[in-house]
Amino acid sequence: MGRLDGKVAIITGGAGGMGASYAKRFLEEGANVVITDILEKEGRAVAEDLGGNIKFLEHDVTKAAEWEKVVAETESSFGPVSVLVNNAGIALLKSIDQMTEAQYRRVIDINQVSVFLGMKYVLPSMRKAEHGSIINISSISGLRGNSDSIAYDASKFAVTGMTKSAAIEFGKEGIRVNSVHPGIIETPMIRKSRVSQLAKKIPLQRTAQPVEVSNLVVYLASDESNYATGSEFVIDGGLTAKL
Ligand code: NAP
């Protein structure tokens, strides 16, 4: 018996990194999974590789019309959506001096506006399912500031706040909304050369593998976390415990 038996999940940014890892663990726990991404070739390859009850859909998370299509196609393949993982994101690290207005707006669009669109367009489907769990992937950058991180920090702090607003709004309908705040996880987003240098700053003295975050996301997607909503789940090897 899987911990996610009967769940229908959409995971954005599923063509690699943590999104693909979430998909793998969700399938192992019995969920039906739709992964989406702008990277079509890579996304199809992940779905083929994992196999089973998984489908890939090409999807730009900044486009409302594409969200409507993704939700409709998920429903027709697997039934009403019960889990949404808003995971797609980009990191564009630049000083305020160096960052252009267009770059700033692009980060906000992909990391923040997408979360609004995802929650808005999945809601009618979760109402049909009569329950739901929305997991918004923020970051430790959604809890404290970092250097050269004006747009990324702004977008991830926004996700932390949006999660709380949505949790209050959707609570009476049995739809839970939580944010996840990973520390430094070894994915394509993190340049390999920086990993060992960053590890020294972490109390556990190491960065993490995507599966270590996936186990937390499985818990939030499952009924085991039924009383958790509007909360911040930090998974960072102790990094934010430091001054
Ligand atoms: P990743 O490997 O780069 O995966 C993110 C995926 O989202 C990529 O395939 C990316 O495509 C895709 N994407 C970008 N723009 C998109 C759009 N408009 N529509 C749909 N998909 C889009 O990164 P990751 O490290 O797994 O990160 C996943 C999430 O965790 C992000 O929200 C990130 O901010 C967050 N996070 C990561 C870390 C970490 O240490 N890795 C820590 C804290 C939080 P491209 O490759 O073409 O951009």
Coordinates of C-alpha atoms and ligand atoms in Angstrom, one line a residue:
M1 CA 0.0 0.0 0.0
G2 CA 1.5 3.3 -1.1
R3 CA 1.4 6.5 0.9
L4 CA 0.0 8.3 -2.2
D5 CA -2.4 5.7 -3.5
G6 CA -5.2 7.4 -5.4
K7 CA -3.6 10.8 -5.5
V8 CA -3.3 12.7 -8.8
A9 CA -0.3 15.1 -8.8
I10 CA 1.0 17.8 -11.0
I11 CA 4.7 18.6 -10.6
T12 CA 6.1 21.6 -12.5
G13 CA 9.7 21.8 -13.5
G14 CA 9.8 18.0 -13.7
A15 CA 12.3 17.7 -16.5
G16 CA 15.2 17.4 -14.1
G17 CA 16.6 18.4 -10.7
M18 CA 14.3 18.1 -7.8
G19 CA 11.1 17.9 -9.9
A20 CA 12.2 14.6 -11.5
S21 CA 13.1 13.3 -8.0
Y22 CA 9.7 14.2 -6.6
A23 CA 8.0 12.4 -9.5
K24 CA 10.1 9.2 -8.9
R25 CA 9.1 9.1 -5.2
F26 CA 5.5 9.9 -5.9
L27 CA 5.3 7.0 -8.4
E28 CA 6.9 4.7 -5.9
E29 CA 4.2 5.7 -3.4
G30 CA 1.4 5.0 -5.8
A31 CA 0.4 8.4 -7.2
N32 CA -0.6 9.2 -10.7
V33 CA 1.8 11.9 -11.9
V34 CA 1.9 14.6 -14.5
I35 CA 5.2 16.4 -14.8
T36 CA 5.5 19.6 -16.8
D37 CA 8.4 21.7 -18.0
I38 CA 9.4 24.1 -20.8
L39 CA 12.2 21.5 -21.6
E40 CA 10.2 19.2 -23.8
K41 CA 12.9 16.7 -24.8
E42 CA 14.2 16.3 -21.2
G43 CA 10.7 16.1 -19.8
R44 CA 9.6 13.3 -22.1
A45 CA 12.9 11.4 -21.4
V46 CA 12.2 11.6 -17.6
A47 CA 8.6 10.3 -18.0
E48 CA 9.8 7.5 -20.3
D49 CA 12.6 6.6 -18.0
L50 CA 10.4 6.5 -14.9
G51 CA 7.5 4.7 -16.6
G52 CA 4.2 3.7 -15.0
N53 CA 1.4 6.1 -14.3
I54 CA 3.2 9.2 -15.5
K55 CA 2.7 11.7 -18.3
F56 CA 4.8 14.7 -19.5
L57 CA 3.2 17.9 -20.7
E58 CA 5.1 20.8 -22.2
H59 CA 4.2 23.9 -20.1
D60 CA 5.4 27.4 -19.5
V61 CA 4.3 28.1 -15.9
T62 CA 4.0 31.9 -16.7
K63 CA 1.1 31.3 -19.1
A64 CA -2.5 31.1 -17.7
A65 CA -3.8 29.4 -20.8
E66 CA -1.2 26.6 -20.5
W67 CA -2.2 26.1 -16.9
E68 CA -5.8 25.6 -17.9
K69 CA -4.7 23.0 -20.5
V70 CA -2.4 21.1 -18.1
V71 CA -5.2 20.8 -15.5
A72 CA -7.8 19.7 -18.2
E73 CA -5.4 17.1 -19.6
T74 CA -4.5 15.8 -16.1
E75 CA -8.2 15.4 -15.3
S76 CA -8.9 13.5 -18.5
S77 CA -5.9 11.2 -18.0
F78 CA -6.2 10.5 -14.3
G79 CA -9.2 12.4 -12.7
P80 CA -9.4 15.5 -10.5
V81 CA -6.1 16.9 -9.2
S82 CA -5.4 16.3 -5.5
V83 CA -1.7 17.4 -5.3
L84 CA 0.1 20.4 -6.9
V85 CA 3.9 20.9 -6.5
N86 CA 4.8 24.4 -7.7
N87 CA 8.5 23.6 -8.3
A88 CA 9.6 25.3 -11.6
G89 CA 11.9 28.1 -11.0
I90 CA 15.1 29.9 -12.0
A91 CA 18.0 31.5 -10.1
L92 CA 19.4 34.6 -11.7
L93 CA 22.0 35.9 -9.2
K94 CA 23.1 39.5 -9.9
S95 CA 23.7 42.7 -7.9
I96 CA 21.0 45.4 -8.1
D97 CA 23.6 47.4 -10.1
Q98 CA 23.9 44.7 -12.7
M99 CA 20.4 43.4 -13.0
T100 CA 18.1 44.9 -15.6
E101 CA 14.4 45.6 -15.0
A102 CA 13.5 42.9 -17.6
Q103 CA 15.6 40.3 -15.8
Y104 CA 14.1 41.2 -12.5
R105 CA 10.5 40.9 -13.9
R106 CA 11.4 37.5 -15.5
V107 CA 12.5 36.0 -12.2
I108 CA 9.3 37.3 -10.5
D109 CA 7.2 35.9 -13.4
I110 CA 8.7 32.4 -13.3
N111 CA 9.1 32.0 -9.6
Q112 CA 6.2 34.0 -8.2
V113 CA 3.4 34.7 -10.7
S114 CA 3.5 31.0 -11.7
V115 CA 2.6 30.0 -8.1
F116 CA -0.5 32.3 -8.2
L117 CA -1.5 30.9 -11.6
G118 CA -1.0 27.3 -10.5
M119 CA -3.1 27.7 -7.3
K120 CA -5.8 29.6 -9.2
Y121 CA -6.2 27.1 -12.0
V122 CA -5.9 23.9 -10.0
L123 CA -8.5 25.0 -7.4
P124 CA -11.6 24.0 -9.4
S125 CA -10.1 20.6 -9.9
M126 CA -9.2 20.2 -6.2
R127 CA -12.8 21.1 -5.4
K128 CA -14.0 18.2 -7.5
A129 CA -11.5 15.9 -5.7
E130 CA -12.9 17.3 -2.4
H131 CA -9.4 17.6 -0.9
G132 CA -6.0 18.8 -1.9
S133 CA -2.4 19.5 -1.0
I134 CA -0.5 22.4 -2.6
I135 CA 3.2 22.4 -2.0
N136 CA 5.0 25.6 -3.0
I137 CA 8.7 25.3 -3.4
S138 CA 10.3 28.4 -1.8
S139 CA 13.8 28.3 -0.5
I140 CA 15.9 29.4 2.5
S141 CA 16.0 32.5 0.3
G142 CA 12.3 32.9 1.2
L143 CA 13.3 33.2 4.9
R144 CA 16.5 35.3 4.9
G145 CA 18.5 37.5 2.5
N146 CA 21.4 36.4 0.3
S147 CA 24.0 38.4 -1.6
D148 CA 23.3 39.2 -5.3
S149 CA 19.9 37.7 -4.9
I150 CA 17.4 40.6 -5.0
A151 CA 15.0 39.1 -7.5
Y152 CA 15.3 35.5 -6.3
D153 CA 14.9 36.5 -2.6
A154 CA 11.9 38.7 -3.5
S155 CA 10.2 35.9 -5.4
K156 CA 10.8 33.3 -2.7
F157 CA 9.7 35.5 0.2
A158 CA 6.6 36.2 -1.9
V159 CA 5.9 32.4 -2.2
T160 CA 6.2 32.1 1.6
G161 CA 3.5 34.8 2.1
M162 CA 1.3 33.6 -0.8
T163 CA 1.3 30.1 0.8
K164 CA -0.2 31.5 4.0
S165 CA -2.8 33.6 2.3
A166 CA -3.9 30.6 0.2
A167 CA -4.0 28.3 3.2
I168 CA -6.3 30.7 5.0
E169 CA -8.5 31.0 1.9
F170 CA -8.7 27.3 1.1
G171 CA -8.7 25.8 4.6
K172 CA -12.5 25.5 4.9
E173 CA -12.5 23.4 1.7
G174 CA -10.0 20.9 3.0
I175 CA -7.3 22.1 0.7
R176 CA -3.9 22.5 2.4
V177 CA -1.1 24.8 1.3
N178 CA 2.5 24.6 2.6
S179 CA 5.9 26.0 1.6
V180 CA 9.1 24.0 1.4
H181 CA 12.4 25.7 2.0
P182 CA 15.4 23.7 0.8
G183 CA 19.0 24.7 1.5
I184 CA 21.7 23.7 -0.9
I185 CA 20.6 20.7 -3.0
E186 CA 22.8 19.2 -5.7
T187 CA 20.8 19.9 -8.9
P188 CA 21.7 21.6 -12.2
M189 CA 20.7 24.9 -10.6
I190 CA 23.7 24.7 -8.2
R191 CA 27.1 24.9 -9.9
K192 CA 29.1 21.9 -8.9
S193 CA 32.3 23.9 -8.3
R194 CA 30.5 25.9 -5.5
V195 CA 29.2 22.8 -3.7
S196 CA 32.3 21.9 -1.6
Q197 CA 32.9 25.5 -0.7
L198 CA 29.3 26.0 0.4
A199 CA 29.2 22.7 2.4
K200 CA 31.7 24.1 5.0
K201 CA 29.1 26.6 6.1
I202 CA 26.4 24.0 6.8
P203 CA 26.1 22.5 10.3
L204 CA 25.7 19.0 8.8
Q205 CA 28.8 19.8 6.7
R206 CA 27.3 18.7 3.4
T207 CA 24.9 19.7 0.7
A208 CA 21.9 17.4 0.0
Q209 CA 20.7 15.1 -2.7
P210 CA 17.2 15.8 -4.3
V211 CA 15.7 12.6 -2.8
E212 CA 16.2 14.0 0.7
V213 CA 13.8 16.8 -0.1
S214 CA 11.5 14.5 -2.0
N215 CA 10.8 12.5 1.2
L216 CA 9.5 15.7 2.8
V217 CA 7.4 16.5 -0.2
V218 CA 5.9 13.0 -0.2
Y219 CA 4.9 13.6 3.5
L220 CA 3.2 16.9 2.6
A221 CA 1.4 15.4 -0.4
S222 CA 0.1 12.4 1.7
D223 CA -2.7 12.3 4.3
E224 CA 0.0 11.8 7.0
S225 CA 0.3 15.7 7.0
N226 CA -3.5 16.2 7.2
Y227 CA -3.3 18.9 10.0
A228 CA -0.4 20.9 8.5
T229 CA -1.3 24.0 6.5
G230 CA 0.0 27.5 6.0
S231 CA 3.4 26.4 7.4
E232 CA 7.1 26.6 6.4
F233 CA 9.0 23.3 6.1
V234 CA 12.7 24.0 6.2
I235 CA 15.2 21.3 5.1
D236 CA 18.6 22.8 5.0
G237 CA 21.1 20.8 7.1
G238 CA 20.8 23.5 9.8
L239 CA 22.0 26.4 7.6
T240 CA 19.3 28.8 8.8
A241 CA 19.8 27.8 12.4
K242 CA 23.0 29.9 12.3
L243 CA 23.3 33.6 12.9
Ligands
NAP1 P1 16.4 22.9 -12.0 O1 17.1 21.6 -12.0 O2 16.9 24.1 -12.8 O3 14.8 22.7 -12.3 C1 13.9 23.7 -12.5 C2 13.2 23.4 -13.8 O4 12.2 24.4 -14.1 C3 14.1 23.4 -15.1 O5 13.9 22.3 -15.9 C4 13.8 24.7 -15.7 O6 14.1 24.8 -17.1 C5 12.3 24.7 -15.5 N1 11.7 26.0 -15.8 C6 12.3 27.2 -15.9 N2 11.5 28.2 -16.3 C7 10.3 27.6 -16.5 C8 9.0 28.0 -17.0 N3 8.8 29.3 -17.3 N4 8.0 27.1 -17.1 C9 8.2 25.8 -16.8 N5 9.4 25.3 -16.4 C10 10.4 26.2 -16.2 O7 16.3 23.5 -10.5 P2 16.1 22.8 -9.1 O8 17.4 23.0 -8.3 O9 15.6 21.4 -9.2 O10 15.0 23.7 -8.4 C11 13.7 23.4 -8.3 C12 13.0 24.4 -7.4 O11 13.6 24.4 -6.1 C13 13.1 25.9 -7.9 O12 11.9 26.6 -7.6 C14 14.3 26.4 -7.0 O13 14.2 27.8 -6.8 C15 14.1 25.7 -5.7 N6 15.2 25.5 -4.9 C16 16.4 24.9 -5.3 C17 17.5 24.8 -4.4 C18 18.7 24.1 -4.8 O14 19.7 24.2 -4.0 N7 18.8 23.4 -6.0 C19 17.4 25.4 -3.1 C20 16.2 26.0 -2.7 C21 15.1 26.1 -3.6 P3 15.5 25.5 -17.5 O15 16.6 24.6 -17.0 O16 15.4 25.7 -18.9 O17 15.5 26.8 -16.7

